[in-house]
Structure formats: C-alpha cells, structure tokens
Short mmCIF file of C-alpha atoms and ligand atoms in Angstrom, two decimals:
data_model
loop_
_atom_site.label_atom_id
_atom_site.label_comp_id
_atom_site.label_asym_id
_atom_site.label_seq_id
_atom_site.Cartn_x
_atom_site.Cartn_y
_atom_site.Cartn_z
CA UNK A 1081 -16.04 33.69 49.17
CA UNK A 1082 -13.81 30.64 49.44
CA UNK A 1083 -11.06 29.95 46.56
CA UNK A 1084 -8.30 28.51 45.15
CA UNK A 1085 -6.55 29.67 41.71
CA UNK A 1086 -4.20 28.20 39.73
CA UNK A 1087 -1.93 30.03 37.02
CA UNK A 1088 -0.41 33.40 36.39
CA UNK A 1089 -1.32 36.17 38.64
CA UNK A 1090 0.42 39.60 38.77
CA UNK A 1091 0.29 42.30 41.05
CA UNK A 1092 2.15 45.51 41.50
CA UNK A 1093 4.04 45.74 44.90
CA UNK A 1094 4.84 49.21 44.43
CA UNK A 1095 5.63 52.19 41.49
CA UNK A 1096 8.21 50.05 39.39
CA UNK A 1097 8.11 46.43 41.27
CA UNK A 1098 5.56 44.66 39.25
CA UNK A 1099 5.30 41.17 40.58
CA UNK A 1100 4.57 38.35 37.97
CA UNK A 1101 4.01 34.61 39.11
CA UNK A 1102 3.47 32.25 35.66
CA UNK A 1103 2.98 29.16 37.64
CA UNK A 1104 1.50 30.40 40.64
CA UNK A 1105 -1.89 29.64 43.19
CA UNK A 1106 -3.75 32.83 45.17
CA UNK A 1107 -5.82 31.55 48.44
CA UNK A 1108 -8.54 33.07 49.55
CA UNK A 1109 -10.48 32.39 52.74
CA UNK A 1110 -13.98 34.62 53.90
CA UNK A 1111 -12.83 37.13 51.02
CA UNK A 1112 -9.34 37.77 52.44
CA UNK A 1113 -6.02 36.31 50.55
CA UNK A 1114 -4.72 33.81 52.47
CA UNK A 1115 -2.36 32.77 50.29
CA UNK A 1116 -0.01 33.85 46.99
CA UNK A 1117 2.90 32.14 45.40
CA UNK A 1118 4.68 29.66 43.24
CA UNK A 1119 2.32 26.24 42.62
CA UNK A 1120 5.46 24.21 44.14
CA UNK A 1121 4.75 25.70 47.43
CA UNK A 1122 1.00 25.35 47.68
CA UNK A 1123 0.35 24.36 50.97
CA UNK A 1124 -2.12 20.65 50.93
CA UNK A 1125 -4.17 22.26 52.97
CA UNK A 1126 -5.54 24.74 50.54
CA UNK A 1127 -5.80 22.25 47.57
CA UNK A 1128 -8.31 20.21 49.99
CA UNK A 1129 -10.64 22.74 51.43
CA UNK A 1130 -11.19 25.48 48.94
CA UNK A 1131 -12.64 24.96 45.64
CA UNK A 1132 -10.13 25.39 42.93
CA UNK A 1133 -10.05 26.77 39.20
CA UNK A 1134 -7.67 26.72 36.72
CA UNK A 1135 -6.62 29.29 34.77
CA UNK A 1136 -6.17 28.65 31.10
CA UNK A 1137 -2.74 29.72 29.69
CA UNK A 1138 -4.14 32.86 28.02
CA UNK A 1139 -5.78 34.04 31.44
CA UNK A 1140 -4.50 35.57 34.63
CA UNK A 1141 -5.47 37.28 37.94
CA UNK A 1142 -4.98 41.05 38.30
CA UNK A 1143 -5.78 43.10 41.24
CA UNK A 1144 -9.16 45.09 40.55
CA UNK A 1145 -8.77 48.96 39.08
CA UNK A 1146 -9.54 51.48 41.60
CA UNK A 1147 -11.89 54.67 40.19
CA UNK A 1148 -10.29 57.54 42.48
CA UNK A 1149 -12.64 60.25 40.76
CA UNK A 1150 -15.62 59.52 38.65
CA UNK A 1151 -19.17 62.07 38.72
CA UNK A 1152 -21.57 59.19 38.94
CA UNK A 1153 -24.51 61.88 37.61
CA UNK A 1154 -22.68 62.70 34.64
CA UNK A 1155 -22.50 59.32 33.16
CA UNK A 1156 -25.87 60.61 30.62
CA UNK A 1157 -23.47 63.04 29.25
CA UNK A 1158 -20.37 60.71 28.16
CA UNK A 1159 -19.02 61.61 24.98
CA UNK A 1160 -21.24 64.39 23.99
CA UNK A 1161 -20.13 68.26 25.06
CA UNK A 1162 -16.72 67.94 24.88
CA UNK A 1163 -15.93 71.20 23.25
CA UNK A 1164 -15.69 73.81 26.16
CA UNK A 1165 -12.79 74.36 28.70
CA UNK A 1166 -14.22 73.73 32.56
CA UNK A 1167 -15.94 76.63 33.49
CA UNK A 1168 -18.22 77.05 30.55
CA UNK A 1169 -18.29 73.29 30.21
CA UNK A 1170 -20.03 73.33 33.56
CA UNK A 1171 -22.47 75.83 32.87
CA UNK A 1172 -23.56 74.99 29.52
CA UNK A 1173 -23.80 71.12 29.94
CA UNK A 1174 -22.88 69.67 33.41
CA UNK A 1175 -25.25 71.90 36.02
CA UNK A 1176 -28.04 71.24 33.96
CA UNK A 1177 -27.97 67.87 33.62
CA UNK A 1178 -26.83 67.56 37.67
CA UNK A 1179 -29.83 68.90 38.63
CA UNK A 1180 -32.40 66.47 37.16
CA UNK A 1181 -31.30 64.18 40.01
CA UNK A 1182 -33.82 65.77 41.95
CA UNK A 1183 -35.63 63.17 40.41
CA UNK A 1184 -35.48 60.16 42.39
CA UNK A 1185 -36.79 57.77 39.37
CA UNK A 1186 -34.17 59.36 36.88
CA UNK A 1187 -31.60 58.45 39.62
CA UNK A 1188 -31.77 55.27 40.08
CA UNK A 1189 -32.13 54.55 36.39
CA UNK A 1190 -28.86 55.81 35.87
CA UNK A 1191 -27.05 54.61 38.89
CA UNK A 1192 -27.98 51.63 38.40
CA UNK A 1193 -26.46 51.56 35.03
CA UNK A 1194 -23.00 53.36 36.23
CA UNK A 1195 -22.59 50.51 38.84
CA UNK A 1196 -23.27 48.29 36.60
CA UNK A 1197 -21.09 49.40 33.47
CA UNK A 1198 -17.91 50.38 36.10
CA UNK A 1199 -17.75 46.49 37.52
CA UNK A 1200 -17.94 45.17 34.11
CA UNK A 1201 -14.85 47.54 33.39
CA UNK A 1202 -12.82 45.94 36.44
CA UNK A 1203 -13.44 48.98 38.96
CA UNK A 1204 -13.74 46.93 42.10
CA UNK A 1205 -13.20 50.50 44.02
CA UNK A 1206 -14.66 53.50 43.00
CA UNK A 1207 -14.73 57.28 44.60
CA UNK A 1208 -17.81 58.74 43.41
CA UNK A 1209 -19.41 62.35 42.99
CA UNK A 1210 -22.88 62.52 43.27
CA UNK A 1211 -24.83 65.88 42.97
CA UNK A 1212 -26.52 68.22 45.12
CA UNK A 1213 -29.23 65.99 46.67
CA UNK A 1214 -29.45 63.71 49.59
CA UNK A 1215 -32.09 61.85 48.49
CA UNK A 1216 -30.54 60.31 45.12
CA UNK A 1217 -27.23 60.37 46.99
CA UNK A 1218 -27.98 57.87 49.35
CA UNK A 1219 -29.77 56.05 46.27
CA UNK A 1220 -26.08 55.62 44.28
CA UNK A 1221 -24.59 54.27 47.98
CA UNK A 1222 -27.60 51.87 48.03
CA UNK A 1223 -26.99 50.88 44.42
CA UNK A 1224 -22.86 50.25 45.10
CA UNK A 1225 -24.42 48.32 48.37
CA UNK A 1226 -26.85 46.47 46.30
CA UNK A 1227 -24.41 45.33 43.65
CA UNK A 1228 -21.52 45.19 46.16
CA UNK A 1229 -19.01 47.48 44.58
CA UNK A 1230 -16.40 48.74 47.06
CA UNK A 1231 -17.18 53.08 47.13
CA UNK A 1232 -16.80 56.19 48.75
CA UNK A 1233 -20.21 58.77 47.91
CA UNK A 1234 -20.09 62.13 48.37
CA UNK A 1235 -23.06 64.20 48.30
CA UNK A 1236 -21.89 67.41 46.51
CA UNK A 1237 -21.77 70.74 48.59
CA UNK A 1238 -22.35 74.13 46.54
CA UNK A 1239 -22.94 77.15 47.92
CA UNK A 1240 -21.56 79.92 45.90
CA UNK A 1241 -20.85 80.87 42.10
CA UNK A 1242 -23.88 78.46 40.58
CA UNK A 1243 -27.10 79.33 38.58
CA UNK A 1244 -29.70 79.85 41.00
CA UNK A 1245 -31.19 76.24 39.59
CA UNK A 1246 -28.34 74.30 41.08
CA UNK A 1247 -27.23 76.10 43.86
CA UNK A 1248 -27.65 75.35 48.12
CA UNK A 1249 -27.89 77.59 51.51
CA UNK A 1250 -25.10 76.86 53.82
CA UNK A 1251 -26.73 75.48 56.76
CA UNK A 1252 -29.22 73.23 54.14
CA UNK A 1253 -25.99 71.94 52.35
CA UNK A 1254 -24.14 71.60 55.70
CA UNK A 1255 -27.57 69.82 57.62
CA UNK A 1256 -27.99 67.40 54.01
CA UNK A 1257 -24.38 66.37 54.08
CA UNK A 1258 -24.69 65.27 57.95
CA UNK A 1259 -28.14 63.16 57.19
CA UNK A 1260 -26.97 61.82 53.80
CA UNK A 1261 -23.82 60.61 56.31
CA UNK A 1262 -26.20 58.95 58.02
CA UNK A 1263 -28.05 57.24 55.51
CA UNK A 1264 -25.04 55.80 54.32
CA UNK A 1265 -23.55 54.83 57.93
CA UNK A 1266 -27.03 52.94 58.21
CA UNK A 1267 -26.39 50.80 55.42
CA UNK A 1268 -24.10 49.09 57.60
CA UNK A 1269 -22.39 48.30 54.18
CA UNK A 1270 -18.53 46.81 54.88
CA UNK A 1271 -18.07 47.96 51.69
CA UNK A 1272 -19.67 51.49 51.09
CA UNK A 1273 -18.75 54.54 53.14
CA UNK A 1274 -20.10 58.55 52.54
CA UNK A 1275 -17.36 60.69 51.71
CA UNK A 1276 -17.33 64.60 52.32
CA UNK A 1277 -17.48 66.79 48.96
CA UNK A 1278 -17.28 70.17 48.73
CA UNK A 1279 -17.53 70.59 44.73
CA UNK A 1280 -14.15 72.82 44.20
CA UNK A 1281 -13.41 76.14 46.37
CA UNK A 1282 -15.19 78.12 43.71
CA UNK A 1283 -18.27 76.55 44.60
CA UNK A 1284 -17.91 76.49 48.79
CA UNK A 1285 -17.88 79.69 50.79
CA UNK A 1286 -14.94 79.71 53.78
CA UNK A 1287 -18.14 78.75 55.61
CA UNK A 1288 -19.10 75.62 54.01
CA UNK A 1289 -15.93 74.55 53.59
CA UNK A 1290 -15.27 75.14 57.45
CA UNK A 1291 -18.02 73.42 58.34
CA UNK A 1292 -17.26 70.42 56.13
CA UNK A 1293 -14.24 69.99 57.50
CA UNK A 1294 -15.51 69.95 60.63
CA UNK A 1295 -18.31 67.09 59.56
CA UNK A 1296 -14.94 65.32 58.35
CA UNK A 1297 -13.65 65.44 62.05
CA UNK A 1298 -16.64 64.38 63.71
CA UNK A 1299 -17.07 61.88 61.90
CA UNK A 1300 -13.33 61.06 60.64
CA UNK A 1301 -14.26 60.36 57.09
CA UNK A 1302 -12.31 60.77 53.75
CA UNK A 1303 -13.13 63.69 51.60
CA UNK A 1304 -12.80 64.92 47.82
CA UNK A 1305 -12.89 68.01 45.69
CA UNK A 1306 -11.17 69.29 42.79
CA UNK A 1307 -7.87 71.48 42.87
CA UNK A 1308 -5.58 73.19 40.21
CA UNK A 1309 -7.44 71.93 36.93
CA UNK A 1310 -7.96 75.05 34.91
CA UNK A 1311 -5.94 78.36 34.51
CA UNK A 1312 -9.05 80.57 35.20
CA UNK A 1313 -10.80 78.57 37.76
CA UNK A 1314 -7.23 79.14 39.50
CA UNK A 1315 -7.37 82.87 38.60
CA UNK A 1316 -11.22 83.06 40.17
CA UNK A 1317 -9.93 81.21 43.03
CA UNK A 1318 -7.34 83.23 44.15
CA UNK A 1319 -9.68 86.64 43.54
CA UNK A 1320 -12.27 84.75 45.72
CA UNK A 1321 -10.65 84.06 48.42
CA UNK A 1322 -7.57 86.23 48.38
CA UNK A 1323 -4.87 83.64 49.02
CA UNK A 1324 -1.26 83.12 47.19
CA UNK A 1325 -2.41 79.43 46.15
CA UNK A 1326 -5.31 77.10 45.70
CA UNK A 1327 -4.26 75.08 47.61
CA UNK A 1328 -4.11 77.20 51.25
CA UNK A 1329 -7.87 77.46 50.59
CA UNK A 1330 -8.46 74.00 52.22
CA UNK A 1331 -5.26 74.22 54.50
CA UNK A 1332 -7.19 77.25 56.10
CA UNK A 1333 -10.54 74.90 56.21
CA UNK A 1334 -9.05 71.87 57.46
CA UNK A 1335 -9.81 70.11 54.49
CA UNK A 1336 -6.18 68.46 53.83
CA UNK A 1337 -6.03 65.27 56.07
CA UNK A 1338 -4.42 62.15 54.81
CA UNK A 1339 -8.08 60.23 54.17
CA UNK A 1340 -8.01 63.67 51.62
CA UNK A 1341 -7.99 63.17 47.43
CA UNK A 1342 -7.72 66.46 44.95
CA UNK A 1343 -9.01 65.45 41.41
CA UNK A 1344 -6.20 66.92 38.70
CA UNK A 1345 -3.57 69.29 40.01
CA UNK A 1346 -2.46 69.89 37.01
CA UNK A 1347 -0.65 73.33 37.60
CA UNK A 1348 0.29 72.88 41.53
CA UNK A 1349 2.92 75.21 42.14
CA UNK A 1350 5.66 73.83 44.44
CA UNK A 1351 5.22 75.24 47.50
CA UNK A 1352 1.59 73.24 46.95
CA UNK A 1353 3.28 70.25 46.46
CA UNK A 1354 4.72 71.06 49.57
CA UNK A 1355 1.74 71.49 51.37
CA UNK A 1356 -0.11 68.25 50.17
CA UNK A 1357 3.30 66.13 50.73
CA UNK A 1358 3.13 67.59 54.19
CA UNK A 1359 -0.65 66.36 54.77
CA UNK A 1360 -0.30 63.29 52.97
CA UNK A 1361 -3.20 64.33 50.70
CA UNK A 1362 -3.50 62.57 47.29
CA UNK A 1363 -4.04 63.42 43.66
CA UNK A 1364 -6.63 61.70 41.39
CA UNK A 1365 -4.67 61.58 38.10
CA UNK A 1366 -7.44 62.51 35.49
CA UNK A 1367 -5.73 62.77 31.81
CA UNK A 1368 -8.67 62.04 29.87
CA UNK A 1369 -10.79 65.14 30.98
CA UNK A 1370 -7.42 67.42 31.20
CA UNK A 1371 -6.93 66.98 27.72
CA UNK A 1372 -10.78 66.74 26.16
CA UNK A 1373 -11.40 69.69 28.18
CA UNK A 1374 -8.39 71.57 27.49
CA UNK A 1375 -7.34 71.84 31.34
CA UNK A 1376 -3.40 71.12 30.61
CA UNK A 1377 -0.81 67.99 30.55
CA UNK A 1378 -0.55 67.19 34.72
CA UNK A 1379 3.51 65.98 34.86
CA UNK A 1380 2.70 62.64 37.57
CA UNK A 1381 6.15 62.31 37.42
CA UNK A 1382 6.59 65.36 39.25
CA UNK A 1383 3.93 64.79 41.99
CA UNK A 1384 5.32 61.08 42.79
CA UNK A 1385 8.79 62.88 43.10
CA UNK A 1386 8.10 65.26 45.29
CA UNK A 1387 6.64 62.07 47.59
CA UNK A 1388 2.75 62.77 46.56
CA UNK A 1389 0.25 59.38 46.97
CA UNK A 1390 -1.75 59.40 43.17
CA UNK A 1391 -4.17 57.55 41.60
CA UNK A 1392 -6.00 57.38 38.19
CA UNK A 1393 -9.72 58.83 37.61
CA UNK A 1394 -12.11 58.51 34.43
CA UNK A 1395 -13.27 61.98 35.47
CA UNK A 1396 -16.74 61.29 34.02
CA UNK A 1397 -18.34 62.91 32.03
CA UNK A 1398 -14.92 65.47 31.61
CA UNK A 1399 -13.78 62.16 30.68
CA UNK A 1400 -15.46 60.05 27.74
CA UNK A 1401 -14.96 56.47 29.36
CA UNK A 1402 -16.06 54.83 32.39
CA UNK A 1403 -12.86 52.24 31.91
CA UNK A 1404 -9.77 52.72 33.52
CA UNK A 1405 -8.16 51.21 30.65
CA UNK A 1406 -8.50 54.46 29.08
CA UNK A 1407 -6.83 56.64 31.73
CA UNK A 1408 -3.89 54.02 31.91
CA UNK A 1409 -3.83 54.44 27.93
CA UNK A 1410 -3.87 58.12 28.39
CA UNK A 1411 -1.90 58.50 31.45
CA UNK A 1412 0.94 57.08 29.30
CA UNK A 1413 0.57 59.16 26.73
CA UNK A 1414 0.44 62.21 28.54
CA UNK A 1415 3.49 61.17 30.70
CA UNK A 1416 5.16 60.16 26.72
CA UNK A 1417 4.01 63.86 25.42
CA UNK A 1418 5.73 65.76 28.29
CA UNK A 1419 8.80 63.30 27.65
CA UNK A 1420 8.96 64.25 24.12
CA UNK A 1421 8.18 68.10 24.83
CA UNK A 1422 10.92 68.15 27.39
CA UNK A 1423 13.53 66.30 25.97
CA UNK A 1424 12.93 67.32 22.46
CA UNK A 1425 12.52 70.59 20.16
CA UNK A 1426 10.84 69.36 17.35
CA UNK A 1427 11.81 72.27 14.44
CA UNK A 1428 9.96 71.04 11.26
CA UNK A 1429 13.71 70.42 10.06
CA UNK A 1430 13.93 66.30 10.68
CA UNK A 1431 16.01 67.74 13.34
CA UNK A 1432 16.10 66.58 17.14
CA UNK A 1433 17.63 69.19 19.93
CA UNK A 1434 18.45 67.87 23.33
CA UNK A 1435 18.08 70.79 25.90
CA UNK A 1436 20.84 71.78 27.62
CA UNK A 1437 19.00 71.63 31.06
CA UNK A 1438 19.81 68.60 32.40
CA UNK A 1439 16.90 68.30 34.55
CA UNK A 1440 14.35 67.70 31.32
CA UNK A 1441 17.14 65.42 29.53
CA UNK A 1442 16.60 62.66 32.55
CA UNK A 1443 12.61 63.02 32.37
CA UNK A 1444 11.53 59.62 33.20
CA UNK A 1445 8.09 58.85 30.86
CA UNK A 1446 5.71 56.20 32.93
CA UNK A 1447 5.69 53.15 31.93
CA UNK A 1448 2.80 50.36 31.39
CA UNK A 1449 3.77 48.60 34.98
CA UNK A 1450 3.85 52.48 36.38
CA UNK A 1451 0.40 53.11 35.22
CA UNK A 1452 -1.23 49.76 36.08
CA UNK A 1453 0.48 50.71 40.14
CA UNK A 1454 -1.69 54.33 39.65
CA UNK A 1455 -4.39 51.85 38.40
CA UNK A 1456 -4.55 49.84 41.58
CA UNK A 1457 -2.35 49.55 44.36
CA UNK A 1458 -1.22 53.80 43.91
CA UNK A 1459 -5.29 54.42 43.87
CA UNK A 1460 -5.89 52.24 46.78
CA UNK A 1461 -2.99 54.74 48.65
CA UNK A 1462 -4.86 57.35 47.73
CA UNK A 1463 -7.84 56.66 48.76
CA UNK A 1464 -6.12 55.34 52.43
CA UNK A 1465 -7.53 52.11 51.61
CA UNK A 1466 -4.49 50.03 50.50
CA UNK A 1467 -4.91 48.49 53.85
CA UNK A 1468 -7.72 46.73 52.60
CA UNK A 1469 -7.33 46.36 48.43
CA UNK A 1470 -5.12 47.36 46.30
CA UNK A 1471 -2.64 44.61 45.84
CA UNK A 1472 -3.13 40.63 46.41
CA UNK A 1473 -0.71 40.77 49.81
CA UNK A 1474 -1.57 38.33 52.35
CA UNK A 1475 -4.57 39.63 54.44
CA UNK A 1476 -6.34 41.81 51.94
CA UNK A 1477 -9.43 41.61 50.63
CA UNK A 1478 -9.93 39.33 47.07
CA UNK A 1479 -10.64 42.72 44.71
CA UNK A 1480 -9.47 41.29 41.31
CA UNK A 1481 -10.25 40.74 37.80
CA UNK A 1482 -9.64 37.41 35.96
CA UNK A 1483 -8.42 38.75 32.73
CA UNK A 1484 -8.50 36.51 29.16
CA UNK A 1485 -6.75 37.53 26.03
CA UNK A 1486 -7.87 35.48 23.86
CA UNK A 1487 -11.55 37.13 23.73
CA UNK A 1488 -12.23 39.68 21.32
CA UNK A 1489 -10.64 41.96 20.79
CA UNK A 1490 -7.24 40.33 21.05
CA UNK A 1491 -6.12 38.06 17.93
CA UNK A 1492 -3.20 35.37 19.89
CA UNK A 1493 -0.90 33.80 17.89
CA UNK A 1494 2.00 31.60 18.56
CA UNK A 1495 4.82 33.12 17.00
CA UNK A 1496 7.57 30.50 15.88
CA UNK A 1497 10.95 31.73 17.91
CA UNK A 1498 14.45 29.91 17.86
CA UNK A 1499 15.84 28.86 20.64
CA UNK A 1500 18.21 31.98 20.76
CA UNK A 1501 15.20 34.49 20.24
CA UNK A 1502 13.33 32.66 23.31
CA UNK A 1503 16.38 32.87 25.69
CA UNK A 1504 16.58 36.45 24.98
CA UNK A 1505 13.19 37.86 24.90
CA UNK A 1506 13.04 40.60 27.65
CA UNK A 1507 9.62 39.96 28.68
CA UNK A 1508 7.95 36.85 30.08
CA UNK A 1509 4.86 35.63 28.49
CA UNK A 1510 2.38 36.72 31.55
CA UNK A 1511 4.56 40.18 30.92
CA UNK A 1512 3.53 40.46 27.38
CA UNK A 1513 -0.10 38.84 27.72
CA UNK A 1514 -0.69 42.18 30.50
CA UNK A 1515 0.59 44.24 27.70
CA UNK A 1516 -1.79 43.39 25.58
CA UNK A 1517 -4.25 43.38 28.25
CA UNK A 1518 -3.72 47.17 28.71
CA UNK A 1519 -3.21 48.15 25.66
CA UNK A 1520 -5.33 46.66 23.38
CA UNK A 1521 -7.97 45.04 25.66
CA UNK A 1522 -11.43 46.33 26.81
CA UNK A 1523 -14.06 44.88 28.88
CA UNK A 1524 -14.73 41.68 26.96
CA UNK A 1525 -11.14 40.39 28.31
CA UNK A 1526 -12.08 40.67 31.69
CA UNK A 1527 -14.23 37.10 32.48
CA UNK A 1528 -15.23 37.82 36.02
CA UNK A 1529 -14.94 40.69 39.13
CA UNK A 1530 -14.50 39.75 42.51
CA UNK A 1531 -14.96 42.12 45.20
CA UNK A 1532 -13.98 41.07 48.44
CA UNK A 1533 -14.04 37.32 47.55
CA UNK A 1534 -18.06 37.79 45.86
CA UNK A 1535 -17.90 37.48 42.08
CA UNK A 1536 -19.56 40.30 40.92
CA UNK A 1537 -19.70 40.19 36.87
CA UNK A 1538 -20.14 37.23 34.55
CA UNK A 1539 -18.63 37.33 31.27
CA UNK A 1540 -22.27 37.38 29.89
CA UNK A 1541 -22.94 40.69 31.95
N1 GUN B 1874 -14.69 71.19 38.90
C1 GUN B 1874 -15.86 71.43 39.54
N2 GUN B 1874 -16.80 70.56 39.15
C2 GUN B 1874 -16.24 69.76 38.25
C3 GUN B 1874 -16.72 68.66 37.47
O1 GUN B 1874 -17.88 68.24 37.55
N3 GUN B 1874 -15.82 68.08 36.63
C4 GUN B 1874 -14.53 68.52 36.52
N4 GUN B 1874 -13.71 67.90 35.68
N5 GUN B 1874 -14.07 69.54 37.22
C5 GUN B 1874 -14.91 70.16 38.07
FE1 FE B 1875 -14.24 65.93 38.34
#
C-alpha cells in the first residue's frame, strides 16, 4: 500500500486543465497520495521509506477510469442483439437473460468474470446494475469486495410494465432492496457500498419510487436509474405518469439528491436541465449504447454548460465494451458528429455552409483531455466520490493505472525531428504518448491497477 513512483504521471485537474508532469514522483502512504510533483522536489524522506519504481520512458501513471453506468448481468449478452431500439431491445433480449440470475451458480460465474474483465480495463470505480434479486446482488458486491474494486450495487427495483417472468410486488421489491442494503453494509467493505435502483420510471410505480427514495433517506445512500434515453420510453413516461417532463417524475419521489446519477439524458429539455442543475444530480454519459441502440446523439457540451456534473458509462450490454476506452473513443465522436452537424450543411455539392445562427457556429467539440476528465475525475463528481478518487490530489486514495505504450498494440518509433520541428511541436511527449494511449490503446497497455494503494491486475491477468 506503500509507494514511490518515478516518471511521467498525468492527471486531469478539471474539464480542460490536464496536468502533465514528465519528470515527476507520486507518494503514496496506507493507499492515500501523499505526495505529487516535479523529481527536483522529492522530499528525502519519501525516497528512504517507501519502496520505489521507475517508470520506463514509454510508461506513465494515470488516474483509474471510473464506470458511472454498467448492467453487471448483461455482460453474457455483449455484442450480440444490437439491432432493436430500447424498448423492444429489453423485451426481446435483456429481461430474459436478467432473470436467469435467479440462479445463484450462473451469478457468480459471471460476476466473477465482469470484475475481473472491468479491472483489467482500468475501471478502478464502477456503478453497477444488478437485476431483480437480492440474493445474486449481494453476490456481485461480494465479488467487487473479494477482488477489491471500488463500486456502488444496486439491486434493481421493477414493479410495473415487465413480463410477468421478471417483474416484483411493491412491498417484496421495497423489503429486498432494504435487506440487500444490509448485506452489503455488512461487508464492512471501505470500498463497496449498495446503491438504490429503481430500473427507469417506466418500470417503478409512484409507490416504489416513493418508497425508494425514502430507503435513500434513511439510509443516505447514492442512487441510479435511467432518464431521457429513448423518444418513446419518454412518450410512455409522460402517459404514465401524467407529468410535463421525465424528469419531475423523480423530483415528485425525492429521487434527485446530489449522491443521484441518470444514465443518458439524451433529449433533456431545458427546464430539466434546470431541475438536475438545481439538485446537483449527474448524468452518466453513455454514447456507445445511444448510438448501437438508436437512442440519439446526447450534446455533453450542453449539459456541462448549463453547470451539470457528467461522467462516462459502457452501458453494458446497450453498449458492446466493458472498456472505457471505448466510450472516450465514442464520446468524441459523438461530441465531433454534433460539431459537424451544427456547424456544417453538408449538400452532396463539395460545398460547406456555415449557419447563420451564431450559437451552432461556436459549438465547442470535446476534446481527448475533455473526455479523459468525463473518464475520471468528471465520473468521480458524479458519483460524489471525487472526495476520495478521481484525480491524484494530495489526500486521495491511489486509484490509477500504470499505462505502457510500447505493448501491443502500439508500434513506437523515434521519429528524426530538427531542432526547429522539436522547439515547435505543440505537444509534449507524455501529451502525445496519452494520445496514443486513448486512442489506439486497449487493455494490454495498461501493466498494473491499483485501487486504493492494492495492485489489483498483473499484466499477465
Ligand atoms: N432502461 C431501462 N433498463 C435499461 C437497460 O437495461 N439498459 C438501457 N440502456 N436502458 C434501460
Ligand atoms: Fe443502462
């Protein structure tokens, strides 16, 4: 838990201030950062109690990528099914396959592998969906416990518009929610707490939701649902409950606190955005599922102007990767798309037209260092735990990945420069190696996971 590196470390401070240190040494002491800066101001004291590595010159230290919205059940499904908007998509592949975790056995065979598979993609923190049951809930918090990966587990609360298969009574959802809290509150994990799910309004009665809410209270926990992904899972809401917006659905059932995360939000309207800024509630950025499953292009830019916390989700199974790296990689291009769409008429002609609205002409794409701050530090806000991770500020925990491009499948080379193309590259060579990283990297660049000072993954894992 003790440790002392040596070499390039980068971290993002906040949206755009992406903090690079090329010759730099990161303390850490009982899991906790102790220490970050320059080598020429490591204090002696470090370099003769904690046990040091060196980085090589083609590795460095990033903070560890937080998971704000991944269905740990639905990992069996990745990449197949992927040709249905939400609602069917549900139906047809997603219930059925949610309710085989009545089967304890089946549970832990794939939890155990989802764990597994998300530390060895750098998600040091992830906030996970379970299904329906207690039982093989509290087995997927054990699992996190067991191979001490930082989570939030909800047991999933449905009480309304589900096949009869998959579907619960109020006071059994509302009395398995409160034990499966307890399960997880006996773990007496540092690392692992339960986190209240209602599925998505369409699911919940006013009742259940009211009452979850109320579980939140008592026991002043975080909670998660889904919000705004899918024109007629709006429409459906809106009939359901007769309210102008989605969003008033868990105003009214005190579900908006600032420990509160919406997966998607793609087509908030803006007295929504309003009403989440106002509550401090967060978005889990999912662009991998809103495109495979048709949902819609979610504009970030316009949630983080109008003051919103978000963070990035693989959204599996809706999404087809457990890695973050592929909703940074699509985050970017959905943010690029929108750019294009907005600032651009493409005619078929060769020709380019510039609106005249001025607002679309200054659309601001994301950018990589945007992304990797939704990634890790903006998910840790999200999730209200940037207290604790998030970032490698003196007196957080050690969450971090210790990146190296020159594994597969990154080809380095040393490109001969003048002198004059070397004084005036733009980028530093830690900024281009986390380029690379991002873009072209996978799993097999990232050598080892620590989670709150424990390494967690092996290169051989
Ligand atoms: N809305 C309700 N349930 C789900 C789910 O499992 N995945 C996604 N993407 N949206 C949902
Ligand atoms: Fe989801």
């Amino acid at each position: 838990m003790d440790h002392l590196f040596l070499g390039s470390i980068a971290h993002s401070k906040s949206l755009d201030d992406l903090e690079t240190i090329e010759n730099g040494f990161l303390a850490v002491k009982n899991g906790k950062i102790v220490g970050i800066g320059d080598r020429a101001s490591l204090p002696a004291e470090y370099s003769s109690t904690l046990p040091v590595t060196t980085l090589t010159s083609s590795q460095f230290l990033l903070p560890g990528f937080v998971d704000c919205h991944i269905h740990a059940p639905q990992y069996p499904n990745i990449g197949v099914g992927l040709d249905l908007p939400l609602l069917q998509w549900l139906e047809t592949y997603t219930f059925p396959l949610e309710a085989a975790y009545k089967d304890n056995d089946f549970a832990s065979k794939v939890y155990s592998a989802v764990v597994r598979r998300t530390i060895s993609c750098g998600t040091t923190l992830a906030s996970y969906f379970a299904s329906n049951y207690k039982d093989s809930s509290l087995i997927l918090a054990k699992e996190a416990v067991k191979q001490g990966q930082r989570a939030l587990i909800g047991k999933v609360c449905s009480n309304a518009s589900s096949p009869d298969y998959y579907i619960e009574k109020t006071e059994d959802s509302l009395r398995d929610t409160e034990t499966f809290i307890n399960g997880v509150i006996n773990l007496k994990s540092a690392l692992v707490k339960p986190i209240i799910t209602p599925r998505f309004a369409l699911s919940c009665t006013s009742e259940l939701l009211t009452g979850l809410g109320g579980l939140a209270t008592k026991y002043d926990l975080h909670i998660q649902s889904h919000i705004s992904e899918n024109c007629d899972e709006i429409k459906a809401v809106k009939r359901m409950f007769q309210k102008g917006t989605y969003t008033e659905v868990y105003e009214d059932n005190k579900l908006l606190t600032h420990k509160c995360i919406m997966a998607h939000g793609v087509h908030l309207e803006d007295a929504e955005l309003k009403l989440l800024k106002k509550y401090d509630t967060a978005i889990a950025h999912c662009p991998t599922s809103n495109t495979k499953l048709r949902s819609g292009f979610c504009d970030v830019r316009r949630l983080l102007n109008a003051g919103i916390k978000v963070g990035l989700g693989t959204d599996v199974a809706g999404g087809h990767n457990v890695s973050i790296l592929l909703a940074i990689h699509d985050a970017l291009n959905v943010s690029l798309s929108l750019n294009i769409i907005k600032k651009q008429n493409i005619l078929g002609t060769g020709q380019i037209q510039h609106p005249s609205d001025d607002c679309n002409k200054d659309y601001q794409a994301l950018e990589y260092k945007n992304a990797l701050y939704l990634a890790t530090l903006g998910g840790a806000r999200a999730l209200a735990l940037d207290n604790v991770c998030g970032n490698f500020a003196v007196g957080k925990e050690f969450d971090a990945l210790l990146v190296d491009i020159s594994n597969k499948p990154l080809d380095l080379f040393d490109i001969p420069l003048s002198v004059a193309e070397k004084s005036s590259a733009s980028h530093s060579r830690l900024d281009k190696m986390i380029q690379k990283f991002l873009y072209v990297g996978d799993d097999r660049n990232i050598n080892k996971v620590f989670i709150s000072g424990k390494q967690v993954k092996n290169h051989s894992d």
